[in-house]
Amino acid sequence: MYPQVGPYDHGMLDVGDGHSVYWMACGNPDGKPALYVHGGPGSGCGARSPGQFDPAVYRVVSFDQRNCGRSTPHASEPVIDLSTNTTDHLIRDMEQLREHLGIDKWLLFGVSWGSVLSLTYALRHPGRVSEMIVTAVATGRHCEVEWLIRGFGGLAPEAYERFLAGVPDPGEDISAAYHRLLMDPDPAVHRKAAENWCAWEDAIATVPPGRDVEHEPWEPRFQLAFARLVTHYFSNRCWLADDQLARNGHVLQGIPGVIVHGQLDLGALTGKPWVLHHAWQGSELVIVEHGTHAAGTAEAVMAATDRFAKAPVHSS
């Protein structure tokens, strides 16, 4: 990994609807522009540049998506309205940030949910994307959400039984049921729901699924915001048409891109890396042996960023 450097510039961008989005720029101010699009929804972008980019040659921009990280208002607040946090809003925020920073085109690096957001942005603003790298891939298909909240159950039955026990009626949409509990004003109710949801997130992130892994406890404020945002998006199927890539994949054809997939990323059993690769003509699919959803793919991503660093960015 390259050195993860702190920002040389940062700020809060007023994007409307009462939201201010935190952004930062790291690396070389005169370098090739790249945008890191974090996962979750709600994970936040962290305090330093992604280590997959050479800070000597890239101007790496990162931002906290609405209601998470350092952006305000925060989704953990006792009374929070998430109605102005949708995929369309986030795409507009990205475009407003690009204009604010005076960037003509940028490379997009999307991780997990960030890959959905990057792909959607590229479909709507292809002329603003020089290249794209996606890893821990998601494409926004409805079956991918269903797999995460139901399909995984057969791979981690004990953890799944505990997950289902957290909602009154496990026969309904689980993400919607959890979201209602997470938005309950009673702290005892929404904190317990956040713990249950994030315990399931832990269970499906392990190989094999459900294996107990020691890690730092979830920070309560982050945990609540993360669970609220994920269930907000999942219960609305990310406000995306189920077949948007199949219908519009031709738009990506002129954008050089690399899809990095961990061989042991069990969230990809719906076939999403291959669906994306076939829809996005000219893309490169890299399968990383022993890579998972969260680890093992950095070297392959760095190979792509190093290669793209040498490609000129042509103004539109």
PDB file of C-alpha atoms in Angstrom:
ATOM      1  CA  MET A   1       0.000   0.000   0.000  1.00  0.00           C
ATOM      2  CA  TYR A   2       1.099   3.574  -0.638  1.00  0.00           C
ATOM      3  CA  PRO A   3       1.415   5.956   2.327  1.00  0.00           C
ATOM      4  CA  GLN A   4      -2.031   7.059   3.499  1.00  0.00           C
ATOM      5  CA  VAL A   5      -1.634  10.811   3.789  1.00  0.00           C
ATOM      6  CA  GLY A   6      -3.797  13.405   5.446  1.00  0.00           C
ATOM      7  CA  PRO A   7      -5.588  16.139   3.499  1.00  0.00           C
ATOM      8  CA  TYR A   8      -3.886  19.213   2.124  1.00  0.00           C
ATOM      9  CA  ASP A   9      -7.350  20.755   1.768  1.00  0.00           C
ATOM     10  CA  HIS A  10     -10.810  20.007   3.167  1.00  0.00           C
ATOM     11  CA  GLY A  11     -14.142  21.633   3.774  1.00  0.00           C
ATOM     12  CA  MET A  12     -17.904  21.413   4.169  1.00  0.00           C
ATOM     13  CA  LEU A  13     -20.000  21.777   1.011  1.00  0.00           C
ATOM     14  CA  ASP A  14     -23.582  23.005   1.325  1.00  0.00           C
ATOM     15  CA  VAL A  15     -25.482  20.705  -1.037  1.00  0.00           C
ATOM     16  CA  GLY A  16     -28.965  21.911  -0.142  1.00  0.00           C
ATOM     17  CA  ASP A  17     -31.865  20.292   1.732  1.00  0.00           C
ATOM     18  CA  GLY A  18     -30.167  21.305   4.986  1.00  0.00           C
ATOM     19  CA  HIS A  19     -27.166  19.019   4.281  1.00  0.00           C
ATOM     20  CA  SER A  20     -23.472  19.859   4.433  1.00  0.00           C
ATOM     21  CA  VAL A  21     -21.110  17.251   2.999  1.00  0.00           C
ATOM     22  CA  TYR A  22     -17.544  16.905   4.269  1.00  0.00           C
ATOM     23  CA  TRP A  23     -14.841  16.544   1.624  1.00  0.00           C
ATOM     24  CA  MET A  24     -11.055  16.343   1.624  1.00  0.00           C
ATOM     25  CA  ALA A  25      -8.284  16.301  -0.978  1.00  0.00           C
ATOM     26  CA  CYS A  26      -5.042  14.375  -0.432  1.00  0.00           C
ATOM     27  CA  GLY A  27      -1.840  13.789  -2.363  1.00  0.00           C
ATOM     28  CA  ASN A  28      -0.598  15.975  -5.190  1.00  0.00           C
ATOM     29  CA  PRO A  29      -2.705  19.136  -5.745  1.00  0.00           C
ATOM     30  CA  ASP A  30      -1.579  19.117  -9.389  1.00  0.00           C
ATOM     31  CA  GLY A  31      -1.953  15.362  -9.803  1.00  0.00           C
ATOM     32  CA  LYS A  32      -4.476  13.294 -11.694  1.00  0.00           C
ATOM     33  CA  PRO A  33      -7.933  13.750 -10.115  1.00  0.00           C
ATOM     34  CA  ALA A  34      -9.562  10.685  -8.541  1.00  0.00           C
ATOM     35  CA  LEU A  35     -12.655  10.338  -6.373  1.00  0.00           C
ATOM     36  CA  TYR A  36     -12.878   7.680  -3.650  1.00  0.00           C
ATOM     37  CA  VAL A  37     -16.510   6.608  -3.146  1.00  0.00           C
ATOM     38  CA  HIS A  38     -16.971   4.793   0.152  1.00  0.00           C
ATOM     39  CA  GLY A  39     -19.238   1.895   0.957  1.00  0.00           C
ATOM     40  CA  GLY A  40     -22.034   1.235   3.413  1.00  0.00           C
ATOM     41  CA  PRO A  41     -24.133   3.203   2.756  1.00  0.00           C
ATOM     42  CA  GLY A  42     -22.836   5.094   5.779  1.00  0.00           C
ATOM     43  CA  SER A  43     -19.272   3.864   6.236  1.00  0.00           C
ATOM     44  CA  GLY A  44     -17.644   7.274   5.741  1.00  0.00           C
ATOM     45  CA  CYS A  45     -14.382   8.006   3.939  1.00  0.00           C
ATOM     46  CA  GLY A  46     -11.949   8.021   6.860  1.00  0.00           C
ATOM     47  CA  ALA A  47      -9.309  10.591   7.723  1.00  0.00           C
ATOM     48  CA  ARG A  48      -6.603   9.752   5.174  1.00  0.00           C
ATOM     49  CA  SER A  49      -6.231   8.955   1.491  1.00  0.00           C
ATOM     50  CA  PRO A  50      -6.876   5.403   0.257  1.00  0.00           C
ATOM     51  CA  GLY A  51      -3.601   3.487   0.204  1.00  0.00           C
ATOM     52  CA  GLN A  52      -4.241   2.183  -3.311  1.00  0.00           C
ATOM     53  CA  PHE A  53      -3.276   5.568  -4.812  1.00  0.00           C
ATOM     54  CA  ASP A  54       0.222   6.965  -5.175  1.00  0.00           C
ATOM     55  CA  PRO A  55      -0.058  10.351  -3.409  1.00  0.00           C
ATOM     56  CA  ALA A  56       2.816  11.702  -5.477  1.00  0.00           C
ATOM     57  CA  VAL A  57       0.849  11.430  -8.724  1.00  0.00           C
ATOM     58  CA  TYR A  58      -2.845  11.526  -7.724  1.00  0.00           C
ATOM     59  CA  ARG A  59      -5.076  14.264  -6.378  1.00  0.00           C
ATOM     60  CA  VAL A  60      -7.395  12.001  -4.363  1.00  0.00           C
ATOM     61  CA  VAL A  61     -10.728  13.492  -3.340  1.00  0.00           C
ATOM     62  CA  SER A  62     -12.877  11.738  -0.729  1.00  0.00           C
ATOM     63  CA  PHE A  63     -16.207  12.703   0.797  1.00  0.00           C
ATOM     64  CA  ASP A  64     -18.584  11.553   3.517  1.00  0.00           C
ATOM     65  CA  GLN A  65     -21.944  10.823   1.928  1.00  0.00           C
ATOM     66  CA  ARG A  66     -25.038  12.485   3.378  1.00  0.00           C
ATOM     67  CA  ASN A  67     -25.756  11.868   7.078  1.00  0.00           C
ATOM     68  CA  CYS A  68     -22.529   9.968   7.841  1.00  0.00           C
ATOM     69  CA  GLY A  69     -18.935  10.602   8.861  1.00  0.00           C
ATOM     70  CA  ARG A  70     -18.351  14.329   9.334  1.00  0.00           C
ATOM     71  CA  SER A  71     -21.282  15.353   7.131  1.00  0.00           C
ATOM     72  CA  THR A  72     -24.250  16.989   8.830  1.00  0.00           C
ATOM     73  CA  PRO A  73     -26.867  16.322  10.036  1.00  0.00           C
ATOM     74  CA  HIS A  74     -25.706  12.911  11.306  1.00  0.00           C
ATOM     75  CA  ALA A  75     -27.956   9.873  10.994  1.00  0.00           C
ATOM     76  CA  SER A  76     -27.427   8.998  14.660  1.00  0.00           C
ATOM     77  CA  GLU A  77     -29.257  12.117  15.865  1.00  0.00           C
ATOM     78  CA  PRO A  78     -32.360  11.338  17.973  1.00  0.00           C
ATOM     79  CA  VAL A  79     -34.691  12.913  15.422  1.00  0.00           C
ATOM     80  CA  ILE A  80     -33.413  12.635  11.861  1.00  0.00           C
ATOM     81  CA  ASP A  81     -35.191  12.947   8.521  1.00  0.00           C
ATOM     82  CA  LEU A  82     -33.606  10.754   5.830  1.00  0.00           C
ATOM     83  CA  SER A  83     -36.100  11.628   3.093  1.00  0.00           C
ATOM     84  CA  THR A  84     -33.548  13.826   1.297  1.00  0.00           C
ATOM     85  CA  ASN A  85     -30.920  11.091   1.271  1.00  0.00           C
ATOM     86  CA  THR A  86     -31.409   8.986  -1.863  1.00  0.00           C
ATOM     87  CA  THR A  87     -29.199   7.768  -4.679  1.00  0.00           C
ATOM     88  CA  ASP A  88     -30.243  10.739  -6.819  1.00  0.00           C
ATOM     89  CA  HIS A  89     -29.243  13.139  -4.040  1.00  0.00           C
ATOM     90  CA  LEU A  90     -25.816  11.514  -3.681  1.00  0.00           C
ATOM     91  CA  ILE A  91     -25.169  11.651  -7.433  1.00  0.00           C
ATOM     92  CA  ARG A  92     -26.001  15.354  -7.421  1.00  0.00           C
ATOM     93  CA  ASP A  93     -23.672  15.861  -4.454  1.00  0.00           C
ATOM     94  CA  MET A  94     -20.815  14.205  -6.348  1.00  0.00           C
ATOM     95  CA  GLU A  95     -21.377  16.419  -9.361  1.00  0.00           C
ATOM     96  CA  GLN A  96     -21.644  19.532  -7.198  1.00  0.00           C
ATOM     97  CA  LEU A  97     -18.364  18.592  -5.490  1.00  0.00           C
ATOM     98  CA  ARG A  98     -16.636  18.132  -8.852  1.00  0.00           C
ATOM     99  CA  GLU A  99     -17.766  21.585  -9.942  1.00  0.00           C
ATOM    100  CA  HIS A 100     -16.800  23.112  -6.590  1.00  0.00           C
ATOM    101  CA  LEU A 101     -13.251  21.766  -6.925  1.00  0.00           C
ATOM    102  CA  GLY A 102     -12.916  22.794 -10.576  1.00  0.00           C
ATOM    103  CA  ILE A 103     -12.290  19.258 -11.818  1.00  0.00           C
ATOM    104  CA  ASP A 104     -13.182  18.461 -15.424  1.00  0.00           C
ATOM    105  CA  LYS A 105     -12.848  14.667 -15.276  1.00  0.00           C
ATOM    106  CA  TRP A 106     -11.909  12.274 -12.520  1.00  0.00           C
ATOM    107  CA  LEU A 107     -11.172   8.601 -12.023  1.00  0.00           C
ATOM    108  CA  LEU A 108     -13.797   6.930  -9.837  1.00  0.00           C
ATOM    109  CA  PHE A 109     -12.808   4.297  -7.257  1.00  0.00           C
ATOM    110  CA  GLY A 110     -15.907   2.685  -5.752  1.00  0.00           C
ATOM    111  CA  VAL A 111     -15.919   0.100  -2.976  1.00  0.00           C
ATOM    112  CA  SER A 112     -18.972  -2.109  -2.304  1.00  0.00           C
ATOM    113  CA  TRP A 113     -21.969   0.282  -2.144  1.00  0.00           C
ATOM    114  CA  GLY A 114     -19.548   2.851  -3.522  1.00  0.00           C
ATOM    115  CA  SER A 115     -19.345   0.794  -6.705  1.00  0.00           C
ATOM    116  CA  VAL A 116     -23.133   1.125  -7.146  1.00  0.00           C
ATOM    117  CA  LEU A 117     -22.843   4.863  -6.673  1.00  0.00           C
ATOM    118  CA  SER A 118     -19.849   5.140  -9.024  1.00  0.00           C
ATOM    119  CA  LEU A 119     -21.569   3.115 -11.748  1.00  0.00           C
ATOM    120  CA  THR A 120     -24.755   5.172 -11.439  1.00  0.00           C
ATOM    121  CA  TYR A 121     -22.771   8.415 -11.617  1.00  0.00           C
ATOM    122  CA  ALA A 122     -20.903   7.164 -14.701  1.00  0.00           C
ATOM    123  CA  LEU A 123     -24.156   6.199 -16.419  1.00  0.00           C
ATOM    124  CA  ARG A 124     -25.505   9.721 -15.890  1.00  0.00           C
ATOM    125  CA  HIS A 125     -22.276  11.683 -16.405  1.00  0.00           C
ATOM    126  CA  PRO A 126     -20.025   9.546 -18.625  1.00  0.00           C
ATOM    127  CA  GLY A 127     -18.198  12.609 -19.925  1.00  0.00           C
ATOM    128  CA  ARG A 128     -16.954  13.387 -16.436  1.00  0.00           C
ATOM    129  CA  VAL A 129     -15.309  10.002 -15.820  1.00  0.00           C
ATOM    130  CA  SER A 130     -11.768   9.368 -17.095  1.00  0.00           C
ATOM    131  CA  GLU A 131     -11.523   5.785 -15.780  1.00  0.00           C
ATOM    132  CA  MET A 132     -13.215   3.653 -13.163  1.00  0.00           C
ATOM    133  CA  ILE A 133     -12.170   0.953 -10.697  1.00  0.00           C
ATOM    134  CA  VAL A 134     -14.719  -0.974  -8.644  1.00  0.00           C
ATOM    135  CA  THR A 135     -14.046  -3.589  -5.994  1.00  0.00           C
ATOM    136  CA  ALA A 136     -16.118  -5.590  -3.482  1.00  0.00           C
ATOM    137  CA  VAL A 137     -18.558  -5.123  -6.335  1.00  0.00           C
ATOM    138  CA  ALA A 138     -22.257  -4.357  -6.096  1.00  0.00           C
ATOM    139  CA  THR A 139     -24.444  -3.286  -8.993  1.00  0.00           C
ATOM    140  CA  GLY A 140     -27.745  -2.395  -7.320  1.00  0.00           C
ATOM    141  CA  ARG A 141     -29.781  -5.348  -8.589  1.00  0.00           C
ATOM    142  CA  HIS A 142     -32.636  -6.215  -6.246  1.00  0.00           C
ATOM    143  CA  CYS A 143     -31.492  -9.832  -5.976  1.00  0.00           C
ATOM    144  CA  GLU A 144     -28.230  -8.597  -4.428  1.00  0.00           C
ATOM    145  CA  VAL A 145     -30.120  -6.948  -1.567  1.00  0.00           C
ATOM    146  CA  GLU A 146     -32.276 -10.049  -1.144  1.00  0.00           C
ATOM    147  CA  TRP A 147     -29.157 -12.209  -1.008  1.00  0.00           C
ATOM    148  CA  LEU A 148     -27.661 -10.135   1.812  1.00  0.00           C
ATOM    149  CA  ILE A 149     -30.798 -10.111   3.954  1.00  0.00           C
ATOM    150  CA  ARG A 150     -32.194 -13.578   3.179  1.00  0.00           C
ATOM    151  CA  GLY A 151     -30.032 -15.685   0.877  1.00  0.00           C
ATOM    152  CA  PHE A 152     -27.038 -15.664   3.215  1.00  0.00           C
ATOM    153  CA  GLY A 153     -29.203 -17.274   5.907  1.00  0.00           C
ATOM    154  CA  GLY A 154     -28.488 -20.790   4.693  1.00  0.00           C
ATOM    155  CA  LEU A 155     -24.743 -20.185   5.001  1.00  0.00           C
ATOM    156  CA  ALA A 156     -24.910 -18.888   8.585  1.00  0.00           C
ATOM    157  CA  PRO A 157     -28.110 -20.414  10.050  1.00  0.00           C
ATOM    158  CA  GLU A 158     -27.464 -19.688  13.744  1.00  0.00           C
ATOM    159  CA  ALA A 159     -26.564 -16.051  13.117  1.00  0.00           C
ATOM    160  CA  TYR A 160     -29.519 -15.731  10.759  1.00  0.00           C
ATOM    161  CA  GLU A 161     -31.920 -17.092  13.357  1.00  0.00           C
ATOM    162  CA  ARG A 162     -30.732 -14.399  15.785  1.00  0.00           C
ATOM    163  CA  PHE A 163     -31.071 -11.790  13.023  1.00  0.00           C
ATOM    164  CA  LEU A 164     -34.684 -12.776  12.287  1.00  0.00           C
ATOM    165  CA  ALA A 165     -35.538 -12.831  15.994  1.00  0.00           C
ATOM    166  CA  GLY A 166     -34.854  -9.097  16.096  1.00  0.00           C
ATOM    167  CA  VAL A 167     -37.983  -8.186  14.108  1.00  0.00           C
ATOM    168  CA  PRO A 168     -41.659  -8.742  14.979  1.00  0.00           C
ATOM    169  CA  ASP A 169     -42.579 -10.392  11.671  1.00  0.00           C
ATOM    170  CA  PRO A 170     -39.705 -12.126   9.829  1.00  0.00           C
ATOM    171  CA  GLY A 171     -42.036 -12.768   6.896  1.00  0.00           C
ATOM    172  CA  GLU A 172     -42.065  -9.118   5.812  1.00  0.00           C
ATOM    173  CA  ASP A 173     -39.247  -7.128   4.234  1.00  0.00           C
ATOM    174  CA  ILE A 174     -36.523  -7.504   6.856  1.00  0.00           C
ATOM    175  CA  SER A 175     -34.673  -4.309   5.999  1.00  0.00           C
ATOM    176  CA  ALA A 176     -37.905  -2.279   6.232  1.00  0.00           C
ATOM    177  CA  ALA A 177     -38.794  -3.921   9.556  1.00  0.00           C
ATOM    178  CA  TYR A 178     -35.378  -3.169  10.982  1.00  0.00           C
ATOM    179  CA  HIS A 179     -35.505   0.395   9.669  1.00  0.00           C
ATOM    180  CA  ARG A 180     -38.735   1.068  11.593  1.00  0.00           C
ATOM    181  CA  LEU A 181     -37.085  -0.194  14.782  1.00  0.00           C
ATOM    182  CA  LEU A 182     -33.951   1.830  14.099  1.00  0.00           C
ATOM    183  CA  MET A 183     -36.001   5.014  13.699  1.00  0.00           C
ATOM    184  CA  ASP A 184     -37.982   4.365  16.895  1.00  0.00           C
ATOM    185  CA  PRO A 185     -37.474   7.314  19.304  1.00  0.00           C
ATOM    186  CA  ASP A 186     -36.911   4.943  22.236  1.00  0.00           C
ATOM    187  CA  PRO A 187     -33.124   4.524  22.635  1.00  0.00           C
ATOM    188  CA  ALA A 188     -33.556   1.019  24.021  1.00  0.00           C
ATOM    189  CA  VAL A 189     -35.388  -0.018  20.838  1.00  0.00           C
ATOM    190  CA  HIS A 190     -33.149   1.611  18.221  1.00  0.00           C
ATOM    191  CA  ARG A 191     -29.882   0.677  19.969  1.00  0.00           C
ATOM    192  CA  LYS A 192     -30.886  -2.992  20.190  1.00  0.00           C
ATOM    193  CA  ALA A 193     -31.927  -2.970  16.524  1.00  0.00           C
ATOM    194  CA  ALA A 194     -28.568  -1.444  15.558  1.00  0.00           C
ATOM    195  CA  GLU A 195     -26.705  -4.107  17.517  1.00  0.00           C
ATOM    196  CA  ASN A 196     -28.718  -6.888  15.866  1.00  0.00           C
ATOM    197  CA  TRP A 197     -28.285  -5.492  12.359  1.00  0.00           C
ATOM    198  CA  CYS A 198     -24.540  -4.995  12.738  1.00  0.00           C
ATOM    199  CA  ALA A 199     -24.112  -8.462  14.254  1.00  0.00           C
ATOM    200  CA  TRP A 200     -25.543  -9.784  10.977  1.00  0.00           C
ATOM    201  CA  GLU A 201     -23.152  -7.543   9.035  1.00  0.00           C
ATOM    202  CA  ASP A 202     -20.308  -9.167  10.998  1.00  0.00           C
ATOM    203  CA  ALA A 203     -21.654 -12.653  10.328  1.00  0.00           C
ATOM    204  CA  ILE A 204     -21.825 -12.271   6.542  1.00  0.00           C
ATOM    205  CA  ALA A 205     -18.406 -10.617   6.360  1.00  0.00           C
ATOM    206  CA  THR A 206     -16.569 -13.704   7.627  1.00  0.00           C
ATOM    207  CA  VAL A 207     -15.311 -16.752   5.764  1.00  0.00           C
ATOM    208  CA  PRO A 208     -17.023 -19.087   6.445  1.00  0.00           C
ATOM    209  CA  PRO A 209     -20.116 -16.953   7.222  1.00  0.00           C
ATOM    210  CA  GLY A 210     -21.080 -16.770  10.873  1.00  0.00           C
ATOM    211  CA  ARG A 211     -17.599 -17.532  12.182  1.00  0.00           C
ATOM    212  CA  ASP A 212     -16.810 -15.671  15.397  1.00  0.00           C
ATOM    213  CA  VAL A 213     -14.123 -13.077  14.803  1.00  0.00           C
ATOM    214  CA  GLU A 214     -12.685 -10.796  17.457  1.00  0.00           C
ATOM    215  CA  HIS A 215     -12.599  -7.125  16.509  1.00  0.00           C
ATOM    216  CA  GLU A 216     -13.049  -3.735  18.099  1.00  0.00           C
ATOM    217  CA  PRO A 217     -16.666  -3.169  19.182  1.00  0.00           C
ATOM    218  CA  TRP A 218     -18.786  -1.011  16.911  1.00  0.00           C
ATOM    219  CA  GLU A 219     -18.733   2.602  18.107  1.00  0.00           C
ATOM    220  CA  PRO A 220     -22.386   3.247  19.146  1.00  0.00           C
ATOM    221  CA  ARG A 221     -22.882   6.503  17.206  1.00  0.00           C
ATOM    222  CA  PHE A 222     -21.377   5.026  14.044  1.00  0.00           C
ATOM    223  CA  GLN A 223     -23.294   1.768  14.515  1.00  0.00           C
ATOM    224  CA  LEU A 224     -26.681   3.479  14.714  1.00  0.00           C
ATOM    225  CA  ALA A 225     -26.030   5.786  11.757  1.00  0.00           C
ATOM    226  CA  PHE A 226     -24.678   2.945   9.630  1.00  0.00           C
ATOM    227  CA  ALA A 227     -27.625   0.635  10.361  1.00  0.00           C
ATOM    228  CA  ARG A 228     -30.159   3.395   9.734  1.00  0.00           C
ATOM    229  CA  LEU A 229     -28.609   4.319   6.389  1.00  0.00           C
ATOM    230  CA  VAL A 230     -28.142   0.753   5.134  1.00  0.00           C
ATOM    231  CA  THR A 231     -31.730  -0.206   5.950  1.00  0.00           C
ATOM    232  CA  HIS A 232     -32.989   3.094   4.504  1.00  0.00           C
ATOM    233  CA  TYR A 233     -31.344   2.234   1.185  1.00  0.00           C
ATOM    234  CA  PHE A 234     -32.041  -1.511   1.246  1.00  0.00           C
ATOM    235  CA  SER A 235     -35.733  -1.108   2.046  1.00  0.00           C
ATOM    236  CA  ASN A 236     -36.046   1.233  -0.941  1.00  0.00           C
ATOM    237  CA  ARG A 237     -33.880  -1.003  -3.171  1.00  0.00           C
ATOM    238  CA  CYS A 238     -31.477   1.932  -3.490  1.00  0.00           C
ATOM    239  CA  TRP A 239     -34.002   3.840  -5.643  1.00  0.00           C
ATOM    240  CA  LEU A 240     -32.644   2.040  -8.704  1.00  0.00           C
ATOM    241  CA  ALA A 241     -34.391   0.156 -11.468  1.00  0.00           C
ATOM    242  CA  ASP A 242     -33.584  -3.525 -11.272  1.00  0.00           C
ATOM    243  CA  ASP A 243     -32.350  -3.718 -14.863  1.00  0.00           C
ATOM    244  CA  GLN A 244     -30.576  -0.365 -15.149  1.00  0.00           C
ATOM    245  CA  LEU A 245     -27.160  -1.849 -15.997  1.00  0.00           C
ATOM    246  CA  ALA A 246     -28.542  -4.309 -18.517  1.00  0.00           C
ATOM    247  CA  ARG A 247     -30.380  -1.483 -20.264  1.00  0.00           C
ATOM    248  CA  ASN A 248     -27.665   1.155 -20.022  1.00  0.00           C
ATOM    249  CA  GLY A 249     -24.370  -0.741 -19.880  1.00  0.00           C
ATOM    250  CA  HIS A 250     -23.490   0.484 -23.366  1.00  0.00           C
ATOM    251  CA  VAL A 251     -23.013   3.963 -21.898  1.00  0.00           C
ATOM    252  CA  LEU A 252     -19.929   2.706 -20.022  1.00  0.00           C
ATOM    253  CA  GLN A 253     -18.299   1.286 -23.136  1.00  0.00           C
ATOM    254  CA  GLY A 254     -16.012   4.267 -23.682  1.00  0.00           C
ATOM    255  CA  ILE A 255     -14.819   4.385 -20.066  1.00  0.00           C
ATOM    256  CA  PRO A 256     -11.703   2.294 -19.319  1.00  0.00           C
ATOM    257  CA  GLY A 257     -12.454   0.214 -16.250  1.00  0.00           C
ATOM    258  CA  VAL A 258     -11.238  -2.553 -13.975  1.00  0.00           C
ATOM    259  CA  ILE A 259     -13.516  -4.773 -11.879  1.00  0.00           C
ATOM    260  CA  VAL A 260     -11.632  -6.374  -8.978  1.00  0.00           C
ATOM    261  CA  HIS A 261     -13.366  -9.357  -7.382  1.00  0.00           C
ATOM    262  CA  GLY A 262     -12.205 -11.419  -4.413  1.00  0.00           C
ATOM    263  CA  GLN A 263     -12.617 -15.126  -5.097  1.00  0.00           C
ATOM    264  CA  LEU A 264     -13.958 -15.644  -1.540  1.00  0.00           C
ATOM    265  CA  ASP A 265     -16.324 -12.660  -1.602  1.00  0.00           C
ATOM    266  CA  LEU A 266     -19.471 -14.643  -0.866  1.00  0.00           C
ATOM    267  CA  GLY A 267     -21.641 -11.598  -1.430  1.00  0.00           C
ATOM    268  CA  ALA A 268     -20.908 -12.113  -5.119  1.00  0.00           C
ATOM    269  CA  LEU A 269     -22.728 -15.463  -5.377  1.00  0.00           C
ATOM    270  CA  THR A 270     -25.433 -13.618  -7.305  1.00  0.00           C
ATOM    271  CA  GLY A 271     -22.847 -13.292 -10.090  1.00  0.00           C
ATOM    272  CA  LYS A 272     -22.622  -9.501  -9.953  1.00  0.00           C
ATOM    273  CA  PRO A 273     -18.968  -9.115 -11.091  1.00  0.00           C
ATOM    274  CA  TRP A 274     -19.665 -11.160 -14.202  1.00  0.00           C
ATOM    275  CA  VAL A 275     -23.001  -9.406 -14.871  1.00  0.00           C
ATOM    276  CA  LEU A 276     -21.192  -6.078 -14.719  1.00  0.00           C
ATOM    277  CA  HIS A 277     -18.278  -7.273 -16.852  1.00  0.00           C
ATOM    278  CA  HIS A 278     -20.603  -8.437 -19.628  1.00  0.00           C
ATOM    279  CA  ALA A 279     -22.731  -5.286 -19.486  1.00  0.00           C
ATOM    280  CA  TRP A 280     -19.663  -3.013 -19.528  1.00  0.00           C
ATOM    281  CA  GLN A 281     -17.981  -3.817 -22.838  1.00  0.00           C
ATOM    282  CA  GLY A 282     -14.234  -3.289 -22.739  1.00  0.00           C
ATOM    283  CA  SER A 283     -13.958  -3.637 -18.960  1.00  0.00           C
ATOM    284  CA  GLU A 284     -11.313  -5.850 -17.372  1.00  0.00           C
ATOM    285  CA  LEU A 285     -12.332  -8.412 -14.726  1.00  0.00           C
ATOM    286  CA  VAL A 286      -9.616  -9.400 -12.238  1.00  0.00           C
ATOM    287  CA  ILE A 287     -10.318 -12.382  -9.969  1.00  0.00           C
ATOM    288  CA  VAL A 288      -8.116 -12.313  -6.853  1.00  0.00           C
ATOM    289  CA  GLU A 289      -7.404 -15.734  -5.408  1.00  0.00           C
ATOM    290  CA  HIS A 290      -8.231 -15.874  -1.667  1.00  0.00           C
ATOM    291  CA  GLY A 291      -9.548 -12.288  -1.750  1.00  0.00           C
ATOM    292  CA  THR A 292     -12.682 -11.556   0.290  1.00  0.00           C
ATOM    293  CA  HIS A 293     -15.190  -8.713   0.355  1.00  0.00           C
ATOM    294  CA  ALA A 294     -13.061  -6.734   2.780  1.00  0.00           C
ATOM    295  CA  ALA A 295      -9.476  -7.845   2.198  1.00  0.00           C
ATOM    296  CA  GLY A 296      -6.918  -9.199  -0.225  1.00  0.00           C
ATOM    297  CA  THR A 297      -7.651  -7.084  -3.303  1.00  0.00           C
ATOM    298  CA  ALA A 298      -5.475  -4.005  -2.672  1.00  0.00           C
ATOM    299  CA  GLU A 299      -2.599  -5.165  -4.887  1.00  0.00           C
ATOM    300  CA  ALA A 300      -4.878  -5.650  -7.884  1.00  0.00           C
ATOM    301  CA  VAL A 301      -6.446  -2.216  -7.348  1.00  0.00           C
ATOM    302  CA  MET A 302      -2.977  -0.642  -7.072  1.00  0.00           C
ATOM    303  CA  ALA A 303      -1.967  -2.244 -10.363  1.00  0.00           C
ATOM    304  CA  ALA A 304      -4.957  -0.499 -11.961  1.00  0.00           C
ATOM    305  CA  THR A 305      -4.300   2.901 -10.357  1.00  0.00           C
ATOM    306  CA  ASP A 306      -0.628   2.712 -11.365  1.00  0.00           C
ATOM    307  CA  ARG A 307      -1.591   1.943 -14.953  1.00  0.00           C
ATOM    308  CA  PHE A 308      -4.260   4.665 -15.115  1.00  0.00           C
ATOM    309  CA  ALA A 309      -1.836   7.185 -13.586  1.00  0.00           C
ATOM    310  CA  LYS A 310       0.069   7.138 -16.851  1.00  0.00           C
ATOM    311  CA  ALA A 311      -3.011   7.830 -18.974  1.00  0.00           C
ATOM    312  CA  PRO A 312      -3.678  11.480 -19.816  1.00  0.00           C
ATOM    313  CA  VAL A 313      -6.968  13.064 -18.802  1.00  0.00           C
ATOM    314  CA  HIS A 314      -8.574  14.676 -21.845  1.00  0.00           C
ATOM    315  CA  SER A 315     -10.872  17.635 -21.261  1.00  0.00           C
ATOM    316  CA  SER A 316     -14.454  17.200 -22.338  1.00  0.00           C
TER     317      SER A 316
END
